[in-house]
Short mmCIF file of C-alpha atoms in Angstrom, two decimals:
data_model
loop_
_atom_site.label_atom_id
_atom_site.label_comp_id
_atom_site.label_asym_id
_atom_site.label_seq_id
_atom_site.Cartn_x
_atom_site.Cartn_y
_atom_site.Cartn_z
CA MET A 1 0.00 0.00 -0.03
CA THR A 2 1.44 3.35 -1.01
CA ASP A 3 1.32 6.46 1.16
CA GLU A 4 -1.29 7.88 -1.15
CA GLN A 5 -3.54 4.80 -0.69
CA LEU A 6 -2.91 4.96 3.00
CA LEU A 7 -4.02 8.56 3.03
CA ILE A 8 -7.36 7.62 1.39
CA GLN A 9 -7.93 5.02 4.04
CA LEU A 10 -6.97 7.42 6.81
CA LYS A 11 -9.58 9.85 5.60
CA ASP A 12 -12.17 7.20 6.49
CA VAL A 13 -10.57 6.99 9.97
CA ASN A 14 -9.61 3.39 9.30
CA PRO A 15 -7.73 1.95 12.34
CA ALA A 16 -5.94 -0.58 10.13
CA ALA A 17 -4.55 2.23 8.04
CA LEU A 18 -3.32 4.05 11.14
CA GLU A 19 -1.76 0.84 12.32
CA THR A 20 0.02 0.44 8.93
CA LEU A 21 1.16 4.06 9.15
CA ILE A 22 2.67 3.55 12.61
CA TYR A 23 4.38 0.35 11.53
CA ARG A 24 5.80 2.10 8.49
CA TYR A 25 7.00 5.25 10.17
CA HIS A 26 7.70 4.35 13.82
CA ALA A 27 11.32 3.24 13.21
CA PRO A 28 12.32 6.07 10.83
CA ILE A 29 10.76 8.76 12.97
CA TYR A 30 12.33 7.35 16.10
CA ALA A 31 15.72 7.27 14.35
CA TYR A 32 15.31 10.80 13.01
CA ILE A 33 14.36 12.18 16.42
CA SER A 34 17.14 10.17 18.12
CA ARG A 35 19.72 11.71 15.78
CA LEU A 36 18.48 15.13 16.44
CA VAL A 37 17.94 15.02 20.23
CA ARG A 38 20.64 12.39 21.04
CA ASN A 39 18.78 11.05 24.04
CA PRO A 40 16.89 7.77 23.73
CA HIS A 41 14.35 8.52 26.39
CA ILE A 42 13.52 11.93 25.05
CA ALA A 43 13.44 10.45 21.55
CA GLU A 44 10.94 7.84 22.72
CA ASP A 45 8.70 10.45 24.27
CA LEU A 46 8.82 12.73 21.26
CA THR A 47 8.10 9.83 18.93
CA GLN A 48 5.07 8.90 20.96
CA GLU A 49 3.95 12.46 21.04
CA CYS A 50 4.47 12.73 17.30
CA PHE A 51 2.23 9.72 16.67
CA THR A 52 -0.32 10.92 19.14
CA ARG A 53 -0.64 14.17 17.20
CA ILE A 54 -0.90 12.18 14.01
CA CYS A 55 -3.58 9.97 15.49
CA LEU A 56 -5.64 12.93 16.74
CA ALA A 57 -5.26 14.66 13.40
CA VAL A 58 -6.57 11.50 11.66
CA ARG A 59 -9.47 11.32 14.13
CA ASP A 60 -10.37 14.99 13.58
CA GLY A 61 -9.97 14.66 9.76
CA ARG A 62 -7.06 17.11 9.56
CA LEU A 63 -5.07 15.28 6.95
CA PRO A 64 -2.31 16.62 4.70
CA VAL A 65 -1.78 16.26 1.01
CA SER A 66 1.27 14.16 1.48
CA ILE A 67 1.99 11.94 4.44
CA ARG A 68 5.73 11.65 4.69
CA PRO A 69 6.63 15.39 4.86
CA TRP A 70 3.74 15.88 7.24
CA ILE A 71 4.99 13.33 9.72
CA TYR A 72 8.53 14.57 9.56
CA ARG A 73 7.35 18.11 9.98
CA ILE A 74 5.51 17.16 13.16
CA ALA A 75 8.64 15.42 14.39
CA THR A 76 10.82 18.37 13.45
CA ASN A 77 8.56 20.81 15.21
CA LEU A 78 8.60 18.68 18.34
CA CYS A 79 12.39 18.74 18.31
CA LYS A 80 12.39 22.49 17.80
CA ASP A 81 10.00 22.87 20.72
CA LEU A 82 12.42 20.84 22.79
CA TRP A 83 15.39 22.93 21.81
CA LYS A 84 13.54 26.01 22.80
CA LYS A 85 13.36 24.75 26.34
CA ALA A 86 16.27 26.10 28.37
CA SER A 87 16.46 22.90 30.43
CA HIS A 88 17.29 20.85 27.38
CA ARG A 89 20.23 23.02 26.41
CA ASN A 90 22.19 22.04 29.44
CA GLU A 91 21.85 18.36 28.82
CA VAL A 92 25.06 16.56 27.76
CA PRO A 93 24.19 13.45 25.83
CA THR A 94 26.34 10.39 26.20
CA ASP A 95 26.87 7.37 24.04
CA GLU A 96 27.48 4.89 26.78
CA GLN A 97 24.39 2.91 25.93
CA GLU A 98 25.33 2.55 22.29
CA LEU A 99 28.82 1.37 23.24
CA SER A 100 27.39 -1.36 25.42
CA THR A 101 25.01 -2.65 22.79
CA LYS A 102 27.60 -3.48 20.13
CA PRO A 103 27.57 -7.14 18.86
CA ASP A 104 29.87 -9.51 20.65
CA ARG A 105 31.83 -10.37 17.52
CA ASP A 106 33.39 -6.92 17.34
CA THR A 107 36.80 -6.50 18.93
CA VAL A 108 37.24 -3.87 21.56
CA SER A 109 39.51 -1.81 19.27
CA SER A 110 37.13 -1.86 16.33
CA ILE A 111 34.30 -0.79 18.63
CA LEU A 112 36.37 2.05 19.92
CA ILE A 113 37.47 3.20 16.46
CA ARG A 114 33.91 3.17 15.21
CA GLN A 115 32.83 4.98 18.36
CA TRP A 116 35.46 7.72 17.85
CA GLU A 117 34.38 8.10 14.19
CA ARG A 118 30.85 8.25 15.24
CA GLU A 119 31.59 10.92 17.80
CA GLU A 120 33.47 12.90 15.15
CA VAL A 121 30.44 12.87 12.87
CA ILE A 122 28.17 13.83 15.77
CA SER A 123 30.54 16.59 16.76
CA ALA A 124 30.68 17.88 13.18
CA LEU A 125 26.89 17.78 12.97
CA ALA A 126 26.62 19.65 16.25
CA GLN A 127 28.64 22.49 14.79
CA LEU A 128 25.99 23.10 12.17
CA SER A 129 23.01 25.36 12.67
CA GLU A 130 19.74 23.68 13.70
CA ASP A 131 18.25 24.10 10.19
CA SER A 132 21.32 22.72 8.48
CA ARG A 133 21.53 19.75 10.86
CA GLN A 134 17.93 18.89 10.22
CA ILE A 135 18.44 19.09 6.52
CA VAL A 136 21.52 16.84 6.56
CA VAL A 137 19.76 14.29 8.75
CA LEU A 138 16.62 14.33 6.63
CA ARG A 139 18.51 14.01 3.38
CA TYR A 140 21.31 11.68 4.28
CA TYR A 141 20.02 9.54 7.12
CA GLN A 142 16.30 9.58 6.48
CA ASP A 143 16.68 9.58 2.70
CA LEU A 144 14.03 12.19 2.02
CA LYS A 145 13.76 14.01 -1.27
CA LEU A 146 14.87 17.59 -1.40
CA GLN A 147 11.36 18.72 -2.28
CA GLU A 148 9.99 16.92 0.79
CA ILE A 149 12.66 18.48 3.02
CA SER A 150 11.75 21.86 1.60
CA GLU A 151 8.16 21.25 2.79
CA ILE A 152 9.26 19.97 6.17
CA VAL A 153 11.56 22.78 7.11
CA ASP A 154 9.37 25.35 5.29
CA MET A 155 12.16 26.74 3.09
CA PRO A 156 12.41 27.21 -0.71
CA LEU A 157 14.02 24.34 -2.49
CA SER A 158 16.99 26.44 -3.56
CA THR A 159 17.64 27.41 0.04
CA VAL A 160 17.50 23.78 1.12
CA LYS A 161 19.96 22.82 -1.58
CA SER A 162 22.29 25.64 -0.71
CA LYS A 163 22.14 24.89 3.02
CA LEU A 164 22.61 21.15 2.48
CA TYR A 165 25.69 21.71 0.32
CA GLN A 166 27.21 24.24 2.72
CA ALA A 167 26.48 21.91 5.60
CA LEU A 168 28.20 18.95 3.93
CA ARG A 169 31.18 21.08 3.00
CA LYS A 170 31.47 22.35 6.51
CA MET A 171 31.25 18.83 7.92
CA ALA A 172 33.83 17.52 5.44
CA ARG A 173 36.16 20.38 6.36
CA ILE A 174 35.73 19.81 10.09
CA LEU A 175 36.41 16.09 9.75
CA GLU A 176 39.44 16.75 7.58
CA GLU A 177 40.85 19.20 10.04
CA LYS A 178 40.42 16.66 12.79
CA GLU A 179 42.11 14.03 10.73
CA VAL A 180 45.09 16.32 10.05
CA ALA A 181 45.31 17.31 13.68
CA ARG A 182 45.35 13.67 14.72
CA SER A 183 47.94 12.60 12.15
CA GLY A 184 50.07 15.74 12.52
CA MET B 1 33.06 7.51 -1.76
CA ASP B 2 29.88 6.54 0.02
CA GLU B 3 27.20 5.95 -2.63
CA LYS B 4 24.53 7.82 -0.82
CA LEU B 5 26.72 10.89 -0.37
CA ARG B 6 27.82 10.74 -4.03
CA LYS B 7 24.17 10.77 -5.08
CA ILE B 8 23.45 13.75 -2.88
CA LEU B 9 26.44 15.61 -4.15
CA ASN B 10 25.33 14.95 -7.69
CA GLU B 11 21.95 16.45 -6.88
CA LEU B 12 23.77 19.48 -5.56
CA ALA B 13 26.05 19.87 -8.55
CA ASP B 14 24.71 23.36 -9.23
CA GLU B 15 25.58 24.41 -5.68
CA ASP B 16 29.03 22.95 -6.12
CA ARG B 17 29.68 25.15 -9.15
CA GLU B 18 28.25 28.26 -7.50
CA GLY B 19 30.06 27.73 -4.22
CA SER B 20 33.34 26.55 -5.62
CA ASP B 21 34.94 29.88 -5.31
CA ASP B 22 34.33 30.53 -1.69
CA GLU B 23 36.31 28.63 0.81
CA GLY B 24 37.61 26.43 -1.92
CA SER B 25 39.46 24.26 0.46
CA THR B 26 36.96 21.40 0.35
CA THR B 27 38.54 18.74 -1.70
CA SER B 28 37.02 15.49 -3.04
CA GLN B 29 39.28 13.75 -0.50
CA SER B 30 37.36 15.54 2.30
CA PHE B 31 34.06 14.37 0.93
CA ILE B 32 35.41 10.81 0.65
CA ARG B 33 36.34 10.95 4.30
CA LEU B 34 32.91 12.45 5.09
CA GLY B 35 31.27 9.60 3.12
CA GLU B 36 33.27 7.05 5.18
CA LEU B 37 32.32 8.56 8.51
CA MET B 38 28.70 9.60 8.07
CA PRO B 39 27.31 6.02 8.16
CA ARG B 40 28.89 5.63 11.60
CA PHE B 41 26.19 7.80 13.08
CA THR B 42 23.73 4.97 13.52
CA ALA B 43 20.53 5.39 15.48
CA PRO B 44 18.71 2.86 17.63
CA GLU B 45 15.60 1.32 16.19
CA PRO B 46 12.46 0.43 18.11
CA THR B 47 11.62 -3.24 18.26
CA SER B 48 8.35 -4.56 16.83
CA LEU B 49 7.16 -4.95 20.41
CA HIS B 50 7.64 -1.22 20.93
CA THR B 51 5.69 -0.49 17.81
CA THR B 52 2.87 -2.85 18.82
CA ALA B 53 2.73 -1.25 22.28
CA LEU B 54 2.53 2.17 20.65
CA ILE B 55 -0.25 1.09 18.36
CA ASP B 56 -2.18 -0.36 21.32
CA LYS B 57 -1.81 2.89 23.13
CA LEU B 58 -2.82 5.08 20.24
CA LEU B 59 -5.62 3.28 18.51
CA PRO B 60 -8.14 3.97 21.30
CA LEU B 61 -7.62 7.67 20.64
CA LEU B 62 -9.40 7.19 17.29
CA ASP B 63 -12.63 6.36 19.04
CA ASN B 64 -12.48 8.65 22.00
CA LYS B 65 -14.03 11.92 21.01
CA HIS B 66 -13.40 13.48 24.34
CA VAL B 67 -9.63 13.22 24.48
CA ASP B 68 -8.17 16.56 23.55
CA VAL B 69 -4.83 17.24 22.00
CA GLU B 70 -3.27 18.54 25.19
CA GLN B 71 -4.00 15.37 27.05
CA GLY B 72 -2.68 13.10 24.34
CA VAL B 73 -1.36 9.83 25.63
CA ASN B 74 -0.52 11.44 28.93
CA ALA B 75 -4.15 10.87 29.88
CA ARG B 76 -4.47 8.24 32.54
CA THR B 77 -4.84 4.79 31.10
CA PRO B 78 -7.98 3.28 32.51
CA ARG B 79 -7.48 0.38 34.91
CA PHE B 80 -8.46 -3.06 33.85
CA ALA B 81 -11.11 -2.97 36.60
CA GLU B 82 -12.62 0.17 35.09
CA VAL B 83 -12.94 -1.18 31.57
CA MET B 84 -14.58 -4.42 32.77
CA ASP B 85 -18.31 -4.53 32.35
CA ARG B 86 -19.43 -4.33 35.92
CA GLU B 87 -23.13 -3.78 35.12
CA GLY B 88 -23.89 -7.45 34.84
CA ARG B 89 -21.74 -8.39 37.78
CA GLY B 90 -21.55 -6.23 40.84
CA HIS B 91 -24.63 -4.15 40.30
CA SER B 92 -27.22 -6.84 39.80
CA GLY B 93 -29.34 -8.46 42.52
CA THR B 94 -30.31 -7.20 45.95
CA THR B 95 -28.00 -5.35 48.26
CA VAL B 96 -27.59 -8.43 50.37
CA SER B 97 -26.67 -10.64 47.42
CA ARG B 98 -24.23 -8.03 46.16
CA LEU B 99 -22.66 -7.80 49.61
CA PHE B 100 -22.50 -11.56 49.72
CA ARG B 101 -20.72 -11.64 46.39
CA LEU B 102 -18.17 -9.13 47.70
CA MET B 103 -17.62 -11.15 50.88
CA MET B 104 -17.18 -14.56 49.39
CA PRO B 105 -13.74 -14.00 47.77
CA GLN B 106 -12.54 -12.54 51.09
CA LEU B 107 -13.64 -15.68 52.84
CA LEU B 108 -11.23 -17.63 50.68
CA ILE B 109 -8.37 -15.11 51.11
CA LEU B 110 -8.32 -15.33 54.93
CA SER B 111 -6.17 -18.02 56.40
CA PRO B 112 -7.89 -20.94 58.16
CA TRP B 113 -5.73 -20.05 61.14
CA PHE B 114 -7.49 -16.74 61.35
CA TRP B 115 -10.84 -18.53 61.73
CA VAL B 116 -9.47 -20.98 64.20
CA GLY B 117 -7.85 -18.17 66.22
CA SER B 118 -11.07 -16.13 66.27
CA LEU B 119 -13.09 -19.12 67.35
CA LEU B 120 -10.62 -19.90 70.10
CA ALA B 121 -10.55 -16.34 71.33
CA VAL B 122 -14.32 -16.14 71.53
CA GLY B 123 -14.48 -19.61 73.00
CA ILE B 124 -11.98 -18.77 75.76
CA SER B 125 -13.81 -15.53 76.49
CA LEU B 126 -17.05 -17.44 76.87
CA MET B 127 -15.40 -20.07 79.10
CA LEU B 128 -13.97 -17.25 81.32
CA MET B 129 -17.44 -15.76 81.54
CA LEU B 130 -18.94 -19.10 82.49
CA SER B 131 -16.20 -19.77 84.97
CA PRO B 132 -17.40 -19.32 88.54
CA GLN B 133 -14.12 -17.61 89.46
CA GLN B 134 -13.35 -14.59 87.29
CA PRO B 135 -9.61 -14.44 86.70
CA PHE B 136 -7.54 -11.31 85.96
CA GLY B 137 -9.94 -9.15 87.91
CA PHE B 138 -12.71 -9.35 85.32
CA ALA B 139 -15.21 -9.22 88.08
CA GLY B 140 -15.12 -5.40 87.94
CA SER B 141 -17.07 -3.31 85.48
CA THR B 142 -16.14 -5.29 82.42
CA ASN B 143 -16.01 -8.88 81.23
CA PRO B 144 -13.97 -10.97 78.79
CA ILE B 145 -16.54 -10.80 75.93
CA VAL B 146 -16.75 -6.98 76.06
CA LEU B 147 -12.98 -6.73 76.21
CA MET B 148 -12.35 -9.25 73.46
CA ALA B 149 -14.92 -7.98 70.98
CA PRO B 150 -13.24 -4.67 70.06
CA LEU B 151 -9.74 -6.10 70.22
CA LEU B 152 -10.61 -8.98 67.88
CA SER B 153 -12.41 -6.77 65.46
CA LEU B 154 -9.55 -4.30 65.23
CA LEU B 155 -6.99 -7.07 64.78
CA GLY B 156 -9.25 -8.80 62.25
CA ILE B 157 -9.64 -5.67 60.16
CA SER B 158 -5.91 -4.99 60.23
CA TYR B 159 -5.22 -8.54 59.26
CA SER B 160 -7.75 -8.68 56.41
CA CYS B 161 -6.56 -5.32 55.04
CA ARG B 162 -2.83 -6.11 55.46
CA SER B 163 -2.31 -5.89 51.70
CA TYR B 164 -3.62 -2.33 51.53
CA GLY B 165 -1.00 -0.08 49.88
CA THR B 166 1.35 -2.96 49.06
CA PRO B 167 2.03 -4.44 45.58
CA MET B 168 -0.53 -7.13 46.46
CA PHE B 169 -3.13 -4.38 46.74
CA GLU B 170 -2.21 -3.36 43.19
CA LEU B 171 -2.85 -6.89 42.11
CA GLU B 172 -6.15 -7.07 43.95
CA MET B 173 -7.16 -3.78 42.32
CA SER B 174 -6.70 -5.33 38.91
CA PHE B 175 -9.91 -7.27 39.57
CA PRO B 176 -13.20 -5.70 38.62
CA LEU B 177 -13.97 -3.94 41.86
CA THR B 178 -13.38 -0.43 43.21
CA PRO B 179 -11.29 0.31 46.32
CA SER B 180 -14.48 0.89 48.35
CA GLN B 181 -15.99 -2.41 47.17
CA TRP B 182 -12.71 -4.11 48.13
CA LEU B 183 -12.84 -2.56 51.57
CA THR B 184 -16.55 -3.25 52.04
CA GLY B 185 -16.03 -6.90 51.26
CA LYS B 186 -13.28 -7.25 53.83
CA ILE B 187 -14.90 -5.25 56.57
CA ALA B 188 -18.29 -6.96 56.10
CA MET B 189 -16.57 -10.29 56.25
CA ILE B 190 -14.80 -9.55 59.53
CA LEU B 191 -17.80 -7.80 61.18
CA CYS B 192 -20.20 -10.57 60.14
CA CYS B 193 -17.84 -13.19 61.49
CA TYR B 194 -17.49 -11.51 64.89
CA LEU B 195 -21.10 -10.42 65.15
CA ILE B 196 -22.19 -14.03 64.68
CA LEU B 197 -19.59 -15.43 67.06
CA PHE B 198 -20.31 -12.87 69.85
CA ALA B 199 -24.04 -13.12 69.29
CA LEU B 200 -23.79 -16.86 69.77
CA ALA B 201 -21.68 -16.36 72.83
CA SER B 202 -24.30 -13.89 74.22
CA GLY B 203 -27.00 -16.42 73.47
CA VAL B 204 -25.11 -19.13 75.37
CA LEU B 205 -24.62 -16.74 78.34
CA ALA B 206 -28.21 -15.65 78.35
CA TRP B 207 -29.39 -19.27 78.27
CA ASN B 208 -26.87 -20.43 80.86
CA GLU B 209 -26.52 -17.51 83.19
CA GLY B 210 -29.85 -15.85 82.64
CA ILE B 211 -28.36 -12.40 81.85
CA ALA B 212 -30.36 -9.78 79.98
CA ILE B 213 -29.24 -10.32 76.41
CA ILE B 214 -30.02 -6.87 74.94
CA PRO B 215 -27.95 -4.72 77.40
CA PHE B 216 -25.22 -7.32 77.27
CA THR B 217 -25.20 -7.24 73.45
CA ILE B 218 -25.07 -3.47 73.46
CA SER B 219 -22.13 -3.67 75.84
CA TRP B 220 -19.91 -5.46 73.36
CA LEU B 221 -21.60 -4.29 70.08
CA ILE B 222 -20.85 -0.58 70.52
CA PRO B 223 -17.11 -1.03 71.35
CA LEU B 224 -16.86 -3.53 68.48
CA CYS B 225 -18.35 -1.01 65.99
CA LEU B 226 -16.39 1.89 67.45
CA TYR B 227 -13.01 0.08 67.33
CA SER B 228 -13.68 -1.27 63.87
CA LEU B 229 -14.64 2.14 62.45
CA LEU B 230 -11.74 3.92 64.19
CA THR B 231 -9.34 1.32 62.85
CA LEU B 232 -10.76 1.76 59.39
CA ALA B 233 -10.61 5.56 59.54
CA LEU B 234 -7.00 5.50 60.85
CA MET B 235 -6.04 2.95 58.23
CA LEU B 236 -7.37 5.12 55.41
CA ARG B 237 -5.63 8.15 56.81
CA PHE B 238 -2.29 6.75 58.15
CA GLY B 239 -2.00 3.18 56.94
CA THR B 240 -2.59 -0.27 58.36
CA LEU B 241 0.33 -0.50 60.71
CA THR B 242 -0.16 2.86 62.33
CA ALA B 243 -3.88 2.16 62.72
CA THR B 244 -3.25 -1.21 64.34
CA PHE B 245 -0.73 -0.01 66.85
CA THR B 246 -2.70 3.10 67.71
CA MET B 247 -5.93 1.16 68.31
CA VAL B 248 -4.18 -1.56 70.34
CA GLY B 249 -2.66 1.26 72.39
CA PHE B 250 -6.08 2.79 72.80
CA TRP B 251 -7.55 -0.53 73.86
CA LEU B 252 -4.72 -1.01 76.40
CA MET B 253 -5.26 2.49 77.71
CA GLN B 254 -8.98 1.79 78.17
CA PHE B 255 -8.20 -1.50 79.88
CA ILE B 256 -5.64 0.07 82.27
CA PHE B 257 -7.51 3.24 83.19
CA GLY B 258 -10.91 1.54 83.19
CA GLU B 259 -13.70 3.39 84.93
CA GLY B 260 -11.41 6.35 85.56
CA MET B 261 -12.12 7.44 81.98
CA GLY B 262 -15.74 8.09 82.84
CA ALA B 263 -18.08 8.24 79.91
CA PHE B 264 -15.15 7.60 77.54
CA TYR B 265 -14.59 4.15 78.96
CA PHE B 266 -16.22 2.08 76.23
CA LEU B 267 -15.28 -1.38 77.51
CA GLY B 268 -17.61 -1.38 80.51
CA ASP B 269 -20.46 -3.87 80.94
CA THR B 270 -23.84 -3.27 82.46
CA SER B 271 -22.35 -3.09 85.96
CA PHE B 272 -20.44 0.06 85.07
CA GLU B 273 -22.03 3.18 86.64
CA GLN B 274 -21.77 5.30 83.47
CA TRP B 275 -22.68 2.41 81.20
CA LEU B 276 -25.47 4.24 79.35
CA SER B 277 -23.61 7.46 78.87
CA SER B 278 -20.46 5.64 77.72
CA LYS B 279 -22.47 3.65 75.17
CA VAL B 280 -24.22 6.82 73.91
CA VAL B 281 -20.85 8.54 73.51
CA GLY B 282 -19.46 5.41 71.84
CA ALA B 283 -22.43 5.31 69.41
CA ILE B 284 -22.12 8.98 68.57
CA VAL B 285 -18.38 8.69 67.94
CA SER B 286 -19.07 5.61 65.81
CA VAL B 287 -21.55 7.52 63.70
CA VAL B 288 -19.10 10.46 63.23
CA VAL B 289 -16.26 8.07 62.30
CA ALA B 290 -18.55 6.12 59.95
CA ALA B 291 -19.48 9.41 58.19
CA TYR B 292 -15.76 10.19 57.80
CA VAL B 293 -15.09 6.75 56.37
CA ILE B 294 -17.94 7.03 53.91
CA PHE B 295 -16.78 10.50 52.87
CA ARG B 296 -13.27 9.30 52.45
CA LEU B 297 -14.31 6.30 50.37
CA ARG B 298 -16.59 8.39 48.17
CA ARG B 299 -13.88 10.95 47.60
CA ASP B 300 -11.37 8.27 46.62
CA GLN B 301 -13.91 6.41 44.56
CA GLY B 302 -12.54 5.72 41.06
CA ILE B 303 -9.05 6.86 41.89
CA ALA B 304 -6.59 4.64 40.03
CA VAL B 305 -4.31 3.27 42.72
CA SER B 306 -1.15 2.95 40.74
CA ALA B 307 2.25 2.23 42.17
CA THR B 308 3.00 5.92 42.41
CA GLN B 309 -0.42 6.82 43.75
CA THR B 310 -0.34 4.23 46.50
CA GLU B 311 1.60 6.75 48.61
CA SER B 312 -1.46 9.00 48.64
CA TRP B 313 -3.36 6.21 50.31
CA ARG B 314 -0.95 6.57 53.24
CA ILE B 315 0.16 3.00 53.66
#
C-alpha cells in the first residue's frame, strides 16, 4: 500500500490504516528524532507524542496532501520545541548505551574506532546550525527528497539545496581538520 | 566515496559550481572521508514490540471523541477494573446478594488459622465468663466478651486489610472492583464473623446464666463497632500499621484506666455506673467516624491506585 492509498484510508478513519502508518514510520521517525535530540528517552517520548498528534489529526480529519513530509514536519517541530526549552540546552548526551550494545563479535579496538568516528560525525553535525543539521539528517540519514525536505523545514528548494551543500562542505572540512590534527 | 553521499552531491552539482569559489578548500578527499564517517552515526531502532505497544496505546484515541490534543497519551490509562463490564456483575441483585458476592472472595483469602484463632478467642472468652471464678480481675465493670470484641475486630480488620497499599493491593485492584468495594467486602466479612460469634456467645450466656441479652449485646456491640470504624478511619488516613498500633494502644489504655475514663470508657459492661452514657458517647463517635469513612471512600472512589499513587493512600 502506498502512502497515497494509505491517506485515502486514513480519511475514513480506518484503524488498520493508522496501524500500517505507525508500523511504517515508527522506526524512521524514532531514528530521526534520536539523531536530532541524542537522548533515547527523550526520543521515545517525542516519537510517541508525534504519533499521538498524527492519531488525533486523523481522528479529527485534519489530513495533509502528502503523508511523509507531514509526519517529519511534526517530528521536526517537536524537536524545535524541545530545543527552545532552556532545560534541554544544558543536557550533555552520552553514548555509553550505544557502546554497550555492540555485537559481541566486534573487537574492543574496532568498537572504539567506530565509536570515535561516530563521535566525530556527531561533533561535526553539532557545529551546524539547527536548520542545516535537520536538512542533513533528513537527506542523508532519512533519505528524504529535497522537495519533501523543503516542505518539512518550510524553506524554498533552492535554500535547502544551498544549506545542504554548505553543511556537507562544513562537515567535510571539520572532519578533515580533525584528521590532520590527529595525524600531525 | 559513500554511494549515498555521491548521489546527494550529484543532486547538488549546481551548488558545487556556485560555491566553488568561496572557501575552496573542500577537496574531493574531504568528501570521501565524510562519506566514510557519516554512516557511523547509527541510530537505535524500536523493536516490533515497541511499535505494537505504541499502536495499542494510540488506537483507542481514534474512538475517544473526548480526548483533547493537550491530554494526548498522557491521559491516565483506564485500569483493567474500570474497563470491565461491571453492570452485569456487581450491580445486579439485591443489596444483600451483592454484599454476599463481595464477601465470598474474602472468605477464601483469609487463612484458616484466622478462623481458628477467632473461634478460640471467643470460646476462651465465653469459658472465662462461664467460670465461677473470674480471673484477671474481670469481676469489675467489664467482662472478657466486652474486652475481646473490640480487640478482635480491630485485629481482624488490620489482618484482612494487610495488603492495603502494598504491591498485592495493586494486584487485587486489577480485579473488577473499586477500592471501596474491596474494603466493604473485607470489613463486612470480619464484622459478620465476629457479630455471629459474639451473638452466639451472648445467646449461650443468656441461656446459661440468665443475663439480659439486649444490654449485654449493646455492651460489646458498641465497642466492636467503634473500634472497627476507628481502625478503618485511621487505616485510610495513616496506613494499616499505624492504625493497628494506635488502636491496640487505645484498647490497652482503656483497659488500664478503666472506669477512671468516665463516659469515655467504652469497655464497661452493664455493671459500670456510666454504662449508658459511655455507650451513647461510643455510638455518637461511631456515627461520626462512619461518616468520615464514607466521605473518604466516596472521595477516593474511582481513583486509580497505581504504584505511584499508593503513597497517597498513606500506607
